[in-house]
Short mmCIF file of C-alpha atoms in Angstrom, two decimals:
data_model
loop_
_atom_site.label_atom_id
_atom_site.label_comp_id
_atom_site.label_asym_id
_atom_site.label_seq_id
_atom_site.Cartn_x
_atom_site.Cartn_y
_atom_site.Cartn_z
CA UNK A 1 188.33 11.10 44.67
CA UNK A 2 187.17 10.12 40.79
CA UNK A 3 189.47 11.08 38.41
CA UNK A 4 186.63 11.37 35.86
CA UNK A 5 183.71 9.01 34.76
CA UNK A 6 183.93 6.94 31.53
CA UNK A 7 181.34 5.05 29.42
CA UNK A 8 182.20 1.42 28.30
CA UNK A 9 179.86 -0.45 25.51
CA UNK A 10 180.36 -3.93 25.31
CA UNK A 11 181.94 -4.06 28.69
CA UNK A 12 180.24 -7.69 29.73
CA UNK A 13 183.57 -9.56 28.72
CA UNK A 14 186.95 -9.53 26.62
CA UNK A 15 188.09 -6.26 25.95
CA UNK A 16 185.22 -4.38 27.24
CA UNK A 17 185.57 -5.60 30.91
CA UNK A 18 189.26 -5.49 31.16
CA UNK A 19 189.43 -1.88 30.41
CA UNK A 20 186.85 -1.28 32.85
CA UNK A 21 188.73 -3.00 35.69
CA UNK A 22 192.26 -1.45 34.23
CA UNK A 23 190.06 2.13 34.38
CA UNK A 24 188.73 1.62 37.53
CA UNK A 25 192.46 0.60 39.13
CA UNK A 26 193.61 3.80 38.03
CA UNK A 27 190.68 6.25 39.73
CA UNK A 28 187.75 6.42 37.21
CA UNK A 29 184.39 5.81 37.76
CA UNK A 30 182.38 3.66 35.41
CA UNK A 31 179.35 3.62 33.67
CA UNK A 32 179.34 0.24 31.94
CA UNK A 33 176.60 -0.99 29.24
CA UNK A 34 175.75 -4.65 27.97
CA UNK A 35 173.71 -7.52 26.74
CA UNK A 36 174.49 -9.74 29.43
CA UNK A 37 173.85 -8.45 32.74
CA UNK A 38 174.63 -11.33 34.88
CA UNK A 39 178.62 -11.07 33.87
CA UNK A 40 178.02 -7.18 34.37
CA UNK A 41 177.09 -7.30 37.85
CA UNK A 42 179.90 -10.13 38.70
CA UNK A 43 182.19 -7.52 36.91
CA UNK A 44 181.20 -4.89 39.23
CA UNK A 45 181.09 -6.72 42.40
CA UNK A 46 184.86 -7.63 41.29
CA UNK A 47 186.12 -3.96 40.76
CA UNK A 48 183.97 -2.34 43.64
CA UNK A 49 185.67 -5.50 46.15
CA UNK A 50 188.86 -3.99 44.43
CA UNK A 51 189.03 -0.26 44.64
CA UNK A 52 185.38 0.18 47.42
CA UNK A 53 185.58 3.92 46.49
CA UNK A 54 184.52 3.45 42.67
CA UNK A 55 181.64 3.82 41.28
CA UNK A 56 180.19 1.64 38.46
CA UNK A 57 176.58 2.52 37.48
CA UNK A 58 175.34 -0.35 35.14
CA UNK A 59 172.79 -0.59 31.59
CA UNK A 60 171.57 -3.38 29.73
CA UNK A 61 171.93 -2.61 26.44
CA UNK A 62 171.75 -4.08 22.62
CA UNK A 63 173.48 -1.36 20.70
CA UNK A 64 171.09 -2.33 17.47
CA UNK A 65 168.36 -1.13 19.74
CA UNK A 66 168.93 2.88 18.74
CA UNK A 67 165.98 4.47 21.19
CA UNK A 68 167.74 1.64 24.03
CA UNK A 69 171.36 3.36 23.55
CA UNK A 70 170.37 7.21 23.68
CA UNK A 71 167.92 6.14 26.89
CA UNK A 72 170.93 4.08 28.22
CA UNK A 73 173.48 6.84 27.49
CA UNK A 74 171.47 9.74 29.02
CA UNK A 75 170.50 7.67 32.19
CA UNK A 76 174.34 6.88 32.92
CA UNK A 77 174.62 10.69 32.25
CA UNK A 78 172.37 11.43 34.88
CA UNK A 79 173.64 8.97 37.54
CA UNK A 80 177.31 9.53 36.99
CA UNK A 81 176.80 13.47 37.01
CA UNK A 82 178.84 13.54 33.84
CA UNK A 83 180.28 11.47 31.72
CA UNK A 84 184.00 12.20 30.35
CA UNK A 85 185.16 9.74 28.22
CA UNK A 86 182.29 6.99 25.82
CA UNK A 87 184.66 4.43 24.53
CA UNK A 88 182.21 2.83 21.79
CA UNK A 89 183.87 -1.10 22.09
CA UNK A 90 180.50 -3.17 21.70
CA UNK A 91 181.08 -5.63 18.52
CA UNK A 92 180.57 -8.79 17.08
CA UNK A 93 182.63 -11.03 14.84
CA UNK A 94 180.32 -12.87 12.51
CA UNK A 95 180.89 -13.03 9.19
CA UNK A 96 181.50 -15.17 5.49
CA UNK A 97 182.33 -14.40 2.02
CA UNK A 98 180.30 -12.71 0.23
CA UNK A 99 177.44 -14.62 -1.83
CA UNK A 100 177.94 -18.12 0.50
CA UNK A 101 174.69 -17.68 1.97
CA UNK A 102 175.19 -16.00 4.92
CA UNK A 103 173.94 -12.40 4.24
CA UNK A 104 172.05 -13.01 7.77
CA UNK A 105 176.18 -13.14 9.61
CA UNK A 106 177.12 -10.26 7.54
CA UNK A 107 174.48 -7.94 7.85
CA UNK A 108 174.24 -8.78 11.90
CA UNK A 109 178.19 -7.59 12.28
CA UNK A 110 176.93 -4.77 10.02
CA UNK A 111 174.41 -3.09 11.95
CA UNK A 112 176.23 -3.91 15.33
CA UNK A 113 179.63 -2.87 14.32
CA UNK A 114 178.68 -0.16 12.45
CA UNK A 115 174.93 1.32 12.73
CA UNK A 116 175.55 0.63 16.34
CA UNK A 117 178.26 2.27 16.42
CA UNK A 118 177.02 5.71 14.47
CA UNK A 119 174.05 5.18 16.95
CA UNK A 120 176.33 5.36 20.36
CA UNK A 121 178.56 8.30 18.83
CA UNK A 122 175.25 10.26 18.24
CA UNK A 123 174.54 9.56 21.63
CA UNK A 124 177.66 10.43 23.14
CA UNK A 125 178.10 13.71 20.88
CA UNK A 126 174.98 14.67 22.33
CA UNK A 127 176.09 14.46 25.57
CA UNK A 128 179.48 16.08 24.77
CA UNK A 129 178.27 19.32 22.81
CA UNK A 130 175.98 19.85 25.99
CA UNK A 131 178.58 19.70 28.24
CA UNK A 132 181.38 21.03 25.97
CA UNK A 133 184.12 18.46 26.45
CA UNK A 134 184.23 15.11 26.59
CA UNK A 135 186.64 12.15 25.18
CA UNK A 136 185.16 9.72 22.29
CA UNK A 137 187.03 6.63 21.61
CA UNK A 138 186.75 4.13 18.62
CA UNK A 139 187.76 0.88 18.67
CA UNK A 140 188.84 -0.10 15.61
CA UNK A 141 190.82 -3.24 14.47
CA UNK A 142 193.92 -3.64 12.35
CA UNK A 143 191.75 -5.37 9.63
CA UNK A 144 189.94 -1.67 9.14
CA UNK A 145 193.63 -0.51 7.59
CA UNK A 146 192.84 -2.80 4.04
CA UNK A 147 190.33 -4.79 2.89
CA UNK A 148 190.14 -8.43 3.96
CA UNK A 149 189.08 -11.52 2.27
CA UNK A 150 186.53 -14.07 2.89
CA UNK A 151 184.72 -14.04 6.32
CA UNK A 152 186.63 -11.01 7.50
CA UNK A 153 185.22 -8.70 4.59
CA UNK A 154 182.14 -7.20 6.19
CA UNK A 155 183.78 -7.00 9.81
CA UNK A 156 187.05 -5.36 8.21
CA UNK A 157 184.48 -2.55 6.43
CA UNK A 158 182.87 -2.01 9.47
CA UNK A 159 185.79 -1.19 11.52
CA UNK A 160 187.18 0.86 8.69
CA UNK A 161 183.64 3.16 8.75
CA UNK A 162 184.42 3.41 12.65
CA UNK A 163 187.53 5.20 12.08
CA UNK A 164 185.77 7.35 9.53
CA UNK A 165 182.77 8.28 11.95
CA UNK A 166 185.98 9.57 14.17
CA UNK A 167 188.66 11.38 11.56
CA UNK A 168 184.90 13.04 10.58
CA UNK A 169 184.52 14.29 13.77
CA UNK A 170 188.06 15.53 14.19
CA UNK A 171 188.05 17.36 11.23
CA UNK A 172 184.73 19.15 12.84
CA UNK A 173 186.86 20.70 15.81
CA UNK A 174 184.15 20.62 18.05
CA UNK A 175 185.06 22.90 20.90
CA UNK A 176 186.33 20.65 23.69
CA UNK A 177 186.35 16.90 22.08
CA UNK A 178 188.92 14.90 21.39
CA UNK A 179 188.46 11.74 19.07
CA UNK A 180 191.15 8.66 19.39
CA UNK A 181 191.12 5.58 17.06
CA UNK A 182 192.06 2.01 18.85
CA UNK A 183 193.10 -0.62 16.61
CA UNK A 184 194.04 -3.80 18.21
CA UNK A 185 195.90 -6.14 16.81
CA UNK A 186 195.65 -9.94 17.99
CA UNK A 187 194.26 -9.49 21.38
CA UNK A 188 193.13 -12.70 23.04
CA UNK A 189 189.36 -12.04 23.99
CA UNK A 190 186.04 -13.95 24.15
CA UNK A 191 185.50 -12.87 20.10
CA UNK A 192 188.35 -15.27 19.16
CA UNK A 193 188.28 -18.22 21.62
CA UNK A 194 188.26 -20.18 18.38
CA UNK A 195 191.24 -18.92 17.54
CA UNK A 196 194.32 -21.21 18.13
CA UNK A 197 196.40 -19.94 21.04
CA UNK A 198 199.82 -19.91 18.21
CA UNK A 199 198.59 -17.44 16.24
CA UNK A 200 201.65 -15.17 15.45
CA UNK A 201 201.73 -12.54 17.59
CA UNK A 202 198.72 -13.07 19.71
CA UNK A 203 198.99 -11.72 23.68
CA UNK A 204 196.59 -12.13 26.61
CA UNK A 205 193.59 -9.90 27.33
CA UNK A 206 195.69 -7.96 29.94
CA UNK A 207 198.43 -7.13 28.19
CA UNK A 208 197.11 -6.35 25.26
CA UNK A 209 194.37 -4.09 26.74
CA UNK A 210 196.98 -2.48 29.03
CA UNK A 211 198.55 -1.07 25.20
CA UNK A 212 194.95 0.39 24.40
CA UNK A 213 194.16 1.91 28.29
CA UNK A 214 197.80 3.34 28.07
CA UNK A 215 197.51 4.97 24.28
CA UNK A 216 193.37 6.12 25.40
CA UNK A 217 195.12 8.34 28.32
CA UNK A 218 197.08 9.97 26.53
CA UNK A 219 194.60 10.48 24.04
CA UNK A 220 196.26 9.48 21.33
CA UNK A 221 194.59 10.08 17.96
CA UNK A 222 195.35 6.59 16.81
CA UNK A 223 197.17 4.11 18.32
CA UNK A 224 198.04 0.49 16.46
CA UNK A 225 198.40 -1.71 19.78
CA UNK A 226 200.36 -3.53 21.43
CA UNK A 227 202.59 -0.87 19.66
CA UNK A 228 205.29 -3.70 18.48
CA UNK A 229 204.41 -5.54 15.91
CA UNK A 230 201.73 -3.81 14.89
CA UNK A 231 203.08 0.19 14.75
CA UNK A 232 205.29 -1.56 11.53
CA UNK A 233 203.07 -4.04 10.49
CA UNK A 234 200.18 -1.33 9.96
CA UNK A 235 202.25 0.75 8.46
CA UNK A 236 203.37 -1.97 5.95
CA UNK A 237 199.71 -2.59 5.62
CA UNK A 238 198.55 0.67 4.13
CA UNK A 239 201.51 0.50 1.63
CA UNK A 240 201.75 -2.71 0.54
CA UNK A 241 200.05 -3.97 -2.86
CA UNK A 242 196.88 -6.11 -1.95
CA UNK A 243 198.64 -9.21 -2.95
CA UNK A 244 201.08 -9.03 -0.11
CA UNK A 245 198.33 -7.93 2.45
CA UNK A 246 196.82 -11.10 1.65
CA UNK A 247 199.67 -13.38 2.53
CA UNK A 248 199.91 -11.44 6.19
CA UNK A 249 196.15 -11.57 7.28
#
């Protein structure tokens, strides 16, 4: 027996795919939407070889593409029955300072970290207030909590509008919705394979998403994971003058 259907953007790799296979190990079905179909359908054939009894219902999807993500949205809808829980993941990591020529990286992370996102909470509002409950989930980074230098500046705005699109939508009280704000911290996925593997405080894509699937069931209204460092460090974040946020980022 389901224990309730959720919606996962971005869900082709990194963060996106291991909370659909943590999701799916604990009962859910799965409605899972992506560029890259290819890794989507070795994703499923994974989790259905795993747990036979789950269903995962797949959609390519570009979430610039705003008519693509309310067809894509509505279509999972109809195949799942109902959809309980949209966690709106999909993202991209471009980005350079400001005036260095690269308007083209900046305004790409724009519209798919943020206009994509506004486009897939439409979408999954609509499907909510029809069915008068549902579960919307933001995921957010630590960068959101300040403003960030260089190439992180666009991506950092972005994620901080996310969490505004959701403490908006709180504030509504619509009947039967709750709203919960993920920010990771250093989680390793495919965004930041360029990364070096010492970055302070960096964990694997397991454990790391294991923090998010764990603070998204109990429907926390946000949720700094994994909780240690980054419960203190965000709080020291949103207090700290900008010069010392600079020396931690």
């Amino acid at each position: 027996m389901s224990k309730g259907t959720i919606l996962i953007t971005g869900a082709s790799a990194g963060l996106g795919a291991e909370m659909a296979r943590q999701f799916a190990a604990l009962g859910y079905d799965l409605g899972l939407c992506a560029r890259r179909t290819e890794k989507m359908e070795a994703l499923r054939e994974e989790i259905t070889a795993a747990h036979p009894d789950r269903r995962v219902e797949l959609r390519a999807l570009d979430v610039t593409d705003d008519e693509a993500v309310f067809g894509a949205f509505r279509e999972l809808t109809a195949a799942l029955g109902t959809v309980d829980r949209v966690i709106v993941n999909a993202g991209l990591g471009k980005g350079a300072a400001l005036g260095k020529g690269r308007y083209d990286a900046n305004r790409q992370t724009a519209m798919t970290n943020f206009v994509g996102a506004l486009a897939q909470s439409e979408a999954a509002m609509e499907i909510f207030r029809a069915q008068g409950h549902g579960h919307l989930v933001m995921i957010s980074s630590m960068s959101a909590l300040r403003g960030m230098r260089k190439a992180m500046t666009v991506y950092a705005a972005t994620k901080a509008g996310v969490a505004a699109i959701a403490e908006g939508l709180r504030s509504e009280r619509v009947p039967g919705l709750d709203v919960s704000v993920i920010y990771p911290g250093y989680i390793r996925s495919e965004m930041n394979e360029h990364v070096q593997q010492r970055t302070r405080f960096m964990v694997d894509t397991e454990t790391g998403v294991r923090s998010m699937v764990a603070a998204i069931e109990k429907r926390r209204v946000r949720a700094y994971v994994p909780a240690w460092p980054w419960a203190p460090i965000g709080f020291a974040m949103k207090r700290l003058p900008l010069s010392a946020v600079r020396k931690m980022t």
